[in-house]
XYZ file of N, CA and C in Angstrom:
630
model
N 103.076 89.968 98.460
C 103.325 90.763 99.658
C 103.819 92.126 99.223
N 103.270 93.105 99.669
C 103.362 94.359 99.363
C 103.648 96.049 100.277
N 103.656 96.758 100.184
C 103.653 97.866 100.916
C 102.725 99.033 100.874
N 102.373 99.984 101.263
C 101.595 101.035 100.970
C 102.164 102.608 100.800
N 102.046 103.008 100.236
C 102.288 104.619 100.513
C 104.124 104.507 99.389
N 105.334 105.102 100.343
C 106.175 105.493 99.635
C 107.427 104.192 100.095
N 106.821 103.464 100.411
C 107.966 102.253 100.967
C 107.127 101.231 100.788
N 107.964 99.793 100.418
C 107.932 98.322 100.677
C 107.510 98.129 102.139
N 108.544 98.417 102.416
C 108.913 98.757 104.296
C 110.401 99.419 104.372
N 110.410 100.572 105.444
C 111.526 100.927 105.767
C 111.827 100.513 107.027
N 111.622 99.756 108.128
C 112.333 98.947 108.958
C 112.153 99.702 110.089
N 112.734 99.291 111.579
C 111.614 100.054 112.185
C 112.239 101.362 112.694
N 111.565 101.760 113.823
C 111.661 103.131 114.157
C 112.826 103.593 114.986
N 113.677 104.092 114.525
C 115.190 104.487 115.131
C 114.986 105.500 116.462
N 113.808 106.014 116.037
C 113.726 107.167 117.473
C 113.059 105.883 118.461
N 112.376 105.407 118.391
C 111.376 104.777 119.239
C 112.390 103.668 120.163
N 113.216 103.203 118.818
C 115.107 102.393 119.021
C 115.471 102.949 120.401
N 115.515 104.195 120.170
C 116.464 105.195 121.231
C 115.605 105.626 122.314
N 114.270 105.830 122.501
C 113.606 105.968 123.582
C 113.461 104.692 124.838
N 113.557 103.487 123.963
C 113.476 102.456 124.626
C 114.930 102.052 125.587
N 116.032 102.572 124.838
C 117.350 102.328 125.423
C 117.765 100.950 124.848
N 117.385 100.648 123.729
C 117.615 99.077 123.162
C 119.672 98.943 123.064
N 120.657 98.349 123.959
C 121.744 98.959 123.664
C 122.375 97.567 122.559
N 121.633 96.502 122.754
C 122.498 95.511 121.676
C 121.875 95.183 120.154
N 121.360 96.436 119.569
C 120.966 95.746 118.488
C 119.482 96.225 118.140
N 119.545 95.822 116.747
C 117.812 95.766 116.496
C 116.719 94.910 117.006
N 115.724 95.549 116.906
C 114.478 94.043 118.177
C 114.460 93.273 116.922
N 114.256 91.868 117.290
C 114.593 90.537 116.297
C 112.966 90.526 115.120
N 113.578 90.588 114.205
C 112.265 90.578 113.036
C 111.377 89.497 112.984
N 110.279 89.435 113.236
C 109.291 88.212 113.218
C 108.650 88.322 112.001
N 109.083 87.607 110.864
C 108.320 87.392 109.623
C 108.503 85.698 109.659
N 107.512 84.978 109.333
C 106.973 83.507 109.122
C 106.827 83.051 108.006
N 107.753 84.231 107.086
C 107.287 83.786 105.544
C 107.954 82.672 105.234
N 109.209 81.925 105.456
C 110.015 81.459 104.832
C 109.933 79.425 105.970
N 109.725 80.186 107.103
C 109.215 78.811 107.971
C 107.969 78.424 108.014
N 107.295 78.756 107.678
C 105.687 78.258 108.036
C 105.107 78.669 106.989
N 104.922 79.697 105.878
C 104.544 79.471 104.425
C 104.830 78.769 103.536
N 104.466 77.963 102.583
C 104.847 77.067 101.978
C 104.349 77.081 100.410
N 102.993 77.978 100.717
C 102.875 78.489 99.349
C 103.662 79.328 98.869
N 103.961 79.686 97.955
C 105.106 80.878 96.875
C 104.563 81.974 96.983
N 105.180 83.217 97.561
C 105.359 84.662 98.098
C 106.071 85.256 97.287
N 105.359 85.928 96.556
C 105.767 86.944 95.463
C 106.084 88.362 96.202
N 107.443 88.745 96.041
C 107.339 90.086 96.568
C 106.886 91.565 95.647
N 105.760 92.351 96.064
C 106.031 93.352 94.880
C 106.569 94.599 95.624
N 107.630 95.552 95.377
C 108.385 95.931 95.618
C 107.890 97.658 95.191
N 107.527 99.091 95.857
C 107.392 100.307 94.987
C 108.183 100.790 96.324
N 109.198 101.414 96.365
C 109.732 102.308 96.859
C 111.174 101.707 97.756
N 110.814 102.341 99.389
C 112.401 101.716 99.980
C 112.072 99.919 100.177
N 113.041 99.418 100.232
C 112.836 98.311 101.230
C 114.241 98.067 102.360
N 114.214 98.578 103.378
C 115.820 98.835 103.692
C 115.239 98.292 105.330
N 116.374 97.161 105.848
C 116.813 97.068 106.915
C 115.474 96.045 106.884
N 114.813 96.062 108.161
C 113.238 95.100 108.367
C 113.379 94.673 107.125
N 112.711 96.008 106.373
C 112.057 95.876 104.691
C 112.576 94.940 103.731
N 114.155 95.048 103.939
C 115.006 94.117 102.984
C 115.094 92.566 103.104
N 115.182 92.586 104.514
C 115.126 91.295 105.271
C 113.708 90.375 104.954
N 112.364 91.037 104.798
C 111.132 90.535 104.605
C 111.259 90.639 103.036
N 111.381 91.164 102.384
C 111.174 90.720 101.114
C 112.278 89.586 100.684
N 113.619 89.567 101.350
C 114.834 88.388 101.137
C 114.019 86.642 101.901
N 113.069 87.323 102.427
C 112.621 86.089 102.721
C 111.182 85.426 101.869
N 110.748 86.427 100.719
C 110.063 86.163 99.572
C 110.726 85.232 98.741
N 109.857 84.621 98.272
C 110.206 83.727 96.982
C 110.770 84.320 95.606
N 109.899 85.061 95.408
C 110.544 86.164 94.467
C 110.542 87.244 94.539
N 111.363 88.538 94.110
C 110.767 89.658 93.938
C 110.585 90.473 93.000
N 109.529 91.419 92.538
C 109.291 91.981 91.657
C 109.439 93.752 92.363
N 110.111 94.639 91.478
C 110.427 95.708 91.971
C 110.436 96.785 91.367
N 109.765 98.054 91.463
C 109.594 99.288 90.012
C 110.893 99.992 90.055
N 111.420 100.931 88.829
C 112.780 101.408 88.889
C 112.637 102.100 89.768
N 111.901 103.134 90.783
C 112.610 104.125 91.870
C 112.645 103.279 92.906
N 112.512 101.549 93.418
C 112.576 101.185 94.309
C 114.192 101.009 95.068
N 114.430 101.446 96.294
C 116.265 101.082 97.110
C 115.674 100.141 97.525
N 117.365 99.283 97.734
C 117.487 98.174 99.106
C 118.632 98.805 99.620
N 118.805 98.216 100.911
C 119.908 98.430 101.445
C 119.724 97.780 103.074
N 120.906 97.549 103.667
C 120.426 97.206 105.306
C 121.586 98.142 105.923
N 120.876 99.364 106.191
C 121.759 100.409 106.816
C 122.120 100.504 108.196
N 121.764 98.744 109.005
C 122.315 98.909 110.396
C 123.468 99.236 110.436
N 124.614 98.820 110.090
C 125.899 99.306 110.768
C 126.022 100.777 110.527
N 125.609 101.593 109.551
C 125.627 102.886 110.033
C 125.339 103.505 111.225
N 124.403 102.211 112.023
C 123.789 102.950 113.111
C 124.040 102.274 114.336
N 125.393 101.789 114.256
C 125.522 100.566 115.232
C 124.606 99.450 115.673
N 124.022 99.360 115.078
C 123.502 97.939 114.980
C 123.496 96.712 114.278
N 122.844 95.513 114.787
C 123.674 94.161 114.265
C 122.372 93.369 114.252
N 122.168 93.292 112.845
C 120.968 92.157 112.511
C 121.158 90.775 111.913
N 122.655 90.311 112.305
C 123.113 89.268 112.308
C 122.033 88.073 112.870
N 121.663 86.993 111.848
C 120.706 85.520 112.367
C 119.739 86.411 112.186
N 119.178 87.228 111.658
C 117.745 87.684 111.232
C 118.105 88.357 109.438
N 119.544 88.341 109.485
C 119.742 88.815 107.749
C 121.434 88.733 107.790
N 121.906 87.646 107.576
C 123.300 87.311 107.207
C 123.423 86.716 105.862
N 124.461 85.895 106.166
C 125.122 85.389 104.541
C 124.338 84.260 104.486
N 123.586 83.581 105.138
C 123.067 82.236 104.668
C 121.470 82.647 104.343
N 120.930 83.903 104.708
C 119.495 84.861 104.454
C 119.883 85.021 103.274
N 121.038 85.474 102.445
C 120.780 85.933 101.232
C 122.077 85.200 100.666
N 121.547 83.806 100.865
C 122.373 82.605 99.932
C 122.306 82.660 98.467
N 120.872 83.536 98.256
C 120.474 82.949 96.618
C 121.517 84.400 95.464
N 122.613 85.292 96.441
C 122.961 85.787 95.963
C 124.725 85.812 95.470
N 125.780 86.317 95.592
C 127.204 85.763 95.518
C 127.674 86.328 96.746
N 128.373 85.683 97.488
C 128.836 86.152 98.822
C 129.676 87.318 99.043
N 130.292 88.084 98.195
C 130.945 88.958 97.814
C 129.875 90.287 97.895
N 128.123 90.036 97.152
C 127.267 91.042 97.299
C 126.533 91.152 98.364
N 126.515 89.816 98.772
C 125.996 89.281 99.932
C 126.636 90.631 101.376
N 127.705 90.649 101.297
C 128.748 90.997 102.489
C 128.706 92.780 102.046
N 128.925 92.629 100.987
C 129.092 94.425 100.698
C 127.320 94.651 101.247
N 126.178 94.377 101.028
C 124.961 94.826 101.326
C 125.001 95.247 103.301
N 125.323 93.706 103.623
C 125.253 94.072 105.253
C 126.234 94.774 105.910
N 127.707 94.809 105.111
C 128.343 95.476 106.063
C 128.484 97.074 105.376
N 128.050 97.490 104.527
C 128.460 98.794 103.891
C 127.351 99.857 104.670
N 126.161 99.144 104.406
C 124.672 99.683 104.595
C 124.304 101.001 103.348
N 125.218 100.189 102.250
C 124.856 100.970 101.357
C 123.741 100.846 100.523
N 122.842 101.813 100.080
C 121.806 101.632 99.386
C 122.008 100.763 97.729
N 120.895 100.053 97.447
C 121.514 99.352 95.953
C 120.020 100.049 95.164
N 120.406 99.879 93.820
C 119.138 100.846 93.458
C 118.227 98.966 92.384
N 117.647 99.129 92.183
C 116.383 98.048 91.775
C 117.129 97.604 90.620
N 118.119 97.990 89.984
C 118.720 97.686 88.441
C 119.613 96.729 89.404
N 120.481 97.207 90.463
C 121.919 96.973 91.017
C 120.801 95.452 91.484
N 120.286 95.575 92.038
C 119.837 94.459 92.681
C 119.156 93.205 91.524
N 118.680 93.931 90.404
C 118.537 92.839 89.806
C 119.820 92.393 89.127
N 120.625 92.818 89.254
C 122.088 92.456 88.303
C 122.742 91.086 89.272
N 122.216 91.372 90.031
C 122.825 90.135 91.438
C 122.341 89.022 91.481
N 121.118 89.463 90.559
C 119.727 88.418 91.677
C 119.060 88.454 92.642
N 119.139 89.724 93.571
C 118.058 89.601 94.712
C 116.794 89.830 93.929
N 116.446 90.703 93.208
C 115.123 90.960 92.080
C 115.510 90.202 90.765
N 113.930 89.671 90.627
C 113.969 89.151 89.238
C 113.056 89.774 88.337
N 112.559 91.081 88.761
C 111.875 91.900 87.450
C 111.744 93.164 87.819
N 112.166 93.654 87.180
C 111.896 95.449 87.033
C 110.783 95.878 86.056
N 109.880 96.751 86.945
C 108.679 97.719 85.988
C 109.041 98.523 86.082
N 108.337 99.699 85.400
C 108.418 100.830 85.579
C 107.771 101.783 86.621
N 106.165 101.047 86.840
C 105.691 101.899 88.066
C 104.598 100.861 88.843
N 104.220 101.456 89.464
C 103.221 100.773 90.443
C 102.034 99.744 90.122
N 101.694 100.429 88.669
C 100.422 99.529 87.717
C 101.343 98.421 86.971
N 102.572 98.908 86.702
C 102.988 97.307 85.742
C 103.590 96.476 87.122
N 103.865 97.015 87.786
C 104.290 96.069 89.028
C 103.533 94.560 89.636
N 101.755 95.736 89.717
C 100.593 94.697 89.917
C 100.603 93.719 88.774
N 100.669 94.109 87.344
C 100.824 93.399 86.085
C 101.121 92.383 86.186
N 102.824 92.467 86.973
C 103.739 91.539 86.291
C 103.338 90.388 87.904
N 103.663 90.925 88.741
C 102.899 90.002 90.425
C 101.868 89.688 89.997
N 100.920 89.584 89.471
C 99.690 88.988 88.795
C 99.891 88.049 87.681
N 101.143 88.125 86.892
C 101.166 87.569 85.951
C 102.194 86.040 86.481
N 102.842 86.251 87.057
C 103.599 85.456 88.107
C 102.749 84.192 88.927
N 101.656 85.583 89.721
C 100.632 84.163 90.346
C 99.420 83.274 89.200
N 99.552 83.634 88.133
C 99.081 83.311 87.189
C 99.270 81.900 86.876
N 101.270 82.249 86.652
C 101.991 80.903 85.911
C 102.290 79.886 87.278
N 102.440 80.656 88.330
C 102.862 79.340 89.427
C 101.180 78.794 89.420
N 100.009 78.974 89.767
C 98.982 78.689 89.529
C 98.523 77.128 88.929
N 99.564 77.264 87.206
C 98.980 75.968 86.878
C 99.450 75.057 87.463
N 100.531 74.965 88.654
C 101.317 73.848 89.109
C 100.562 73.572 90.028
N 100.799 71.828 89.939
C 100.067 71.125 91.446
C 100.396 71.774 92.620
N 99.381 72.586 93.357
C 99.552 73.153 95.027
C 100.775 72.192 96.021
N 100.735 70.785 95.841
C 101.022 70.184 96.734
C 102.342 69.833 96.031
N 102.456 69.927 94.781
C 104.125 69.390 94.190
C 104.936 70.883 94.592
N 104.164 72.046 94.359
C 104.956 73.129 94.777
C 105.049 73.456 96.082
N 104.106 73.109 96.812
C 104.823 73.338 98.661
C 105.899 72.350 98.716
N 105.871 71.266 98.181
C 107.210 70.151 98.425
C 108.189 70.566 97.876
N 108.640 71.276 96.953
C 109.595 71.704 96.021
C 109.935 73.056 97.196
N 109.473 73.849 97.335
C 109.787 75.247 98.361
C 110.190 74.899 99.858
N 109.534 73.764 100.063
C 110.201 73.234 101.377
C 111.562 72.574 101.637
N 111.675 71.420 100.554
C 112.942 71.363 99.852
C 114.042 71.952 99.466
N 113.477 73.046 98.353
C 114.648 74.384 98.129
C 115.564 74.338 99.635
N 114.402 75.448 100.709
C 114.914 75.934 102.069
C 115.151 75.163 103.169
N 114.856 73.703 103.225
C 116.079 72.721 103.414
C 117.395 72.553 103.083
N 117.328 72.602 101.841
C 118.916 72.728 100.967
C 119.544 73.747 101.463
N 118.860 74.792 101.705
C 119.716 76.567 101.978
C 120.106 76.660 103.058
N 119.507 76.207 104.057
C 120.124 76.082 105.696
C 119.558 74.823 106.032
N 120.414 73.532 105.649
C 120.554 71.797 106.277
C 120.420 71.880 107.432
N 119.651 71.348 108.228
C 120.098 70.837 109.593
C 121.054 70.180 109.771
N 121.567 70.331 111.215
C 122.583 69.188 111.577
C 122.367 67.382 111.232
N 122.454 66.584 110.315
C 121.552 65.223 111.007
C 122.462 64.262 111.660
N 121.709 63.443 112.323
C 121.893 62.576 113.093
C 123.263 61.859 113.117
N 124.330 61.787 114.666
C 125.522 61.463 113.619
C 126.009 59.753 113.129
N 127.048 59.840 112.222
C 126.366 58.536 111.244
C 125.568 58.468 109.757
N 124.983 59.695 109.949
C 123.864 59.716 108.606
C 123.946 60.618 107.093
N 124.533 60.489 106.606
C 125.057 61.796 105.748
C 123.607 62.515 105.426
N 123.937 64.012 104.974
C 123.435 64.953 105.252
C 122.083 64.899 104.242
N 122.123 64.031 103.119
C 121.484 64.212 102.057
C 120.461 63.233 102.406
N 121.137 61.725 102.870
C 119.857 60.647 102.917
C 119.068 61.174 104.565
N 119.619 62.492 105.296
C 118.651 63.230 106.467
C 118.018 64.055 105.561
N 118.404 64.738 104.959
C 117.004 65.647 103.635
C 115.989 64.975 103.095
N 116.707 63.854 102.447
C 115.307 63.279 102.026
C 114.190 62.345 103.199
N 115.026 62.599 104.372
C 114.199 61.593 105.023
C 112.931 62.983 105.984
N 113.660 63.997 105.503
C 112.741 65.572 106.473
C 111.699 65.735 105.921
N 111.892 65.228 104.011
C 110.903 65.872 102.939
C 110.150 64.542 102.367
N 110.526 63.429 103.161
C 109.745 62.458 103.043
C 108.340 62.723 103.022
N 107.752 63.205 103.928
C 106.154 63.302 104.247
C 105.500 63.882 103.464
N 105.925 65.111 103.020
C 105.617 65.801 101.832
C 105.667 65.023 100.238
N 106.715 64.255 100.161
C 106.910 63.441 99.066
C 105.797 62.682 99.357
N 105.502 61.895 99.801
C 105.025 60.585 100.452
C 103.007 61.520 99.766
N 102.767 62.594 100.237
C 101.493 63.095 100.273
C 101.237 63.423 98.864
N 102.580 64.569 98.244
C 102.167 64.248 96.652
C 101.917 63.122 95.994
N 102.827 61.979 96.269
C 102.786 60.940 95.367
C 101.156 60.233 95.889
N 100.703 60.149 96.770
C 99.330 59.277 97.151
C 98.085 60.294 96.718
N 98.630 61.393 96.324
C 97.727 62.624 96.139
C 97.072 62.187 94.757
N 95.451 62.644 94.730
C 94.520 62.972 93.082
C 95.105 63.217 92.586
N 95.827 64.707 92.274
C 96.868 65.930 91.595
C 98.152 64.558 91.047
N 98.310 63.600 91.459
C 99.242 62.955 91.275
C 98.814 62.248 90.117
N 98.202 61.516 89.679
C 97.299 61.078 88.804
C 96.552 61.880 87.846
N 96.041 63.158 88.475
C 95.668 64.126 87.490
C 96.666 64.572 86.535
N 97.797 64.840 86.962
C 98.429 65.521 86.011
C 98.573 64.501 84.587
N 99.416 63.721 84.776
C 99.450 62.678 83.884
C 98.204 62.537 82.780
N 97.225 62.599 83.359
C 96.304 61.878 83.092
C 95.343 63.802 81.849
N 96.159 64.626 82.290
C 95.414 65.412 81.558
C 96.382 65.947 79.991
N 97.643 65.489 80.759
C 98.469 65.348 79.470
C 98.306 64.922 78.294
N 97.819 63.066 78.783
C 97.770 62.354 78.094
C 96.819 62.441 76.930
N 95.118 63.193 77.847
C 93.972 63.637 77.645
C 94.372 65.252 76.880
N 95.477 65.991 76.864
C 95.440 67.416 75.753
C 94.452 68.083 76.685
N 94.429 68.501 77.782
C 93.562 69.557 78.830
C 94.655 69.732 79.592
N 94.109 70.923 80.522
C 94.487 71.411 81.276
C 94.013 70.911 82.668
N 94.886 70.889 83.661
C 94.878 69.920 84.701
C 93.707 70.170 85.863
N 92.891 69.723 86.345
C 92.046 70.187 87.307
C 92.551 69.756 88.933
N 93.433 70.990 89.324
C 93.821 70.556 90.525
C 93.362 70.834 91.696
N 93.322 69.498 92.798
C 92.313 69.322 93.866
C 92.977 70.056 95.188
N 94.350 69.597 95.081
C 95.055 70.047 96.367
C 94.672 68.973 97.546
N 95.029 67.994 96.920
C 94.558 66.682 97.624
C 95.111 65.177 96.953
């Protein structure tokens, strides 16, 4: 997932904000990457990604980012509150301490600062090693069974925001009972048998996605 021109994404339009008379807030971000994708979303990152921008790539699997790229979520500079579309449990995979300075400062972080945290896990230098390294990425997730890695990513973001379960039931034997189906499909799956079976055989795995 990518951007064009001189931004990732810079988030949306502050005048258009103010023509409309919007008085509580930013309009709520509709990205589906993180609920309804299940394949692995590589973010590649050349320029801003601030506010929207930050929020859609925090909801990437990974991100890859060139050195002149910012983050930042500069609503409260502008009185606004993108709270439940980019809080502390949106950017769990980071320390809550950076977590809190990002949303409430709305200070910009520069692509080094952000990989020092963990929101980025690779820095290029420009736009061509960027494609490089996001290419080289869908490369290595590639050799993995399709169907062991949607179960594993669905899993992860289960773990990151649990549902409530049922009361009576501790929280873990309700996880495995959410990611049952998915378990249940790898294990009856070809790919399930293939793998093994190409190990054993010194090849490389021919996976069906089935």
């Amino acid at each position: 997932l990518t951007g064009s021109g001189r931004a990732f994404s810079a988030g949306a339009d502050l005048k258009e904000m103010t023509a409309e008379g919007q008085p509580a807030g930013a309009r709520p971000l509709r990205t589906p990457i993180r609920e309804e994708v299940w394949k692995p979303i590589i973010g590649a990152i050349d320029g801003y990604a601030l506010a929207g921008g930050m929020q859609t790539s925090a909801r990437c699997d990974f991100r890859v980012a060139t050195e002149k790229s910012r983050f930042g979520m500069p609503e409260p500079l502008r009185s606004l509150t993108p709270i439940n579309t980019m809080d502390t449990m949106e950017m769990g995979f980071v320390p809550l301490g950076e977590a809190m300075w990002i949303i409430l400062s709305g200070e910009h972080l520069t692509a080094q600062r952000a990989y020092e945290i963990g929101f980025v896990q690779a820095i290029v230098p420009d736009r061509e090693a960027l494609w490089v390294e996001a290419k080289r990425r869908a490369e290595v997730l590639k050799l993995c069974a399709p169907l062991a890695v949607q179960a594993l990513k669905r899993g992860v973001h289960l773990h990151m925001n649990p549902p409530t379960p049922p009361e009576g039931k501790l929280l873990l034997d309700h996880l495995k009972d959410l990611n049952a189906d998915l378990q249940a499909k790898v294990s009856n799956s070809e790919d399930r048998l293939e793998g093994p079976k190409a190990f054993a055989e010194k090849r490389a795995p021919n996976w069906k996605g089935r």
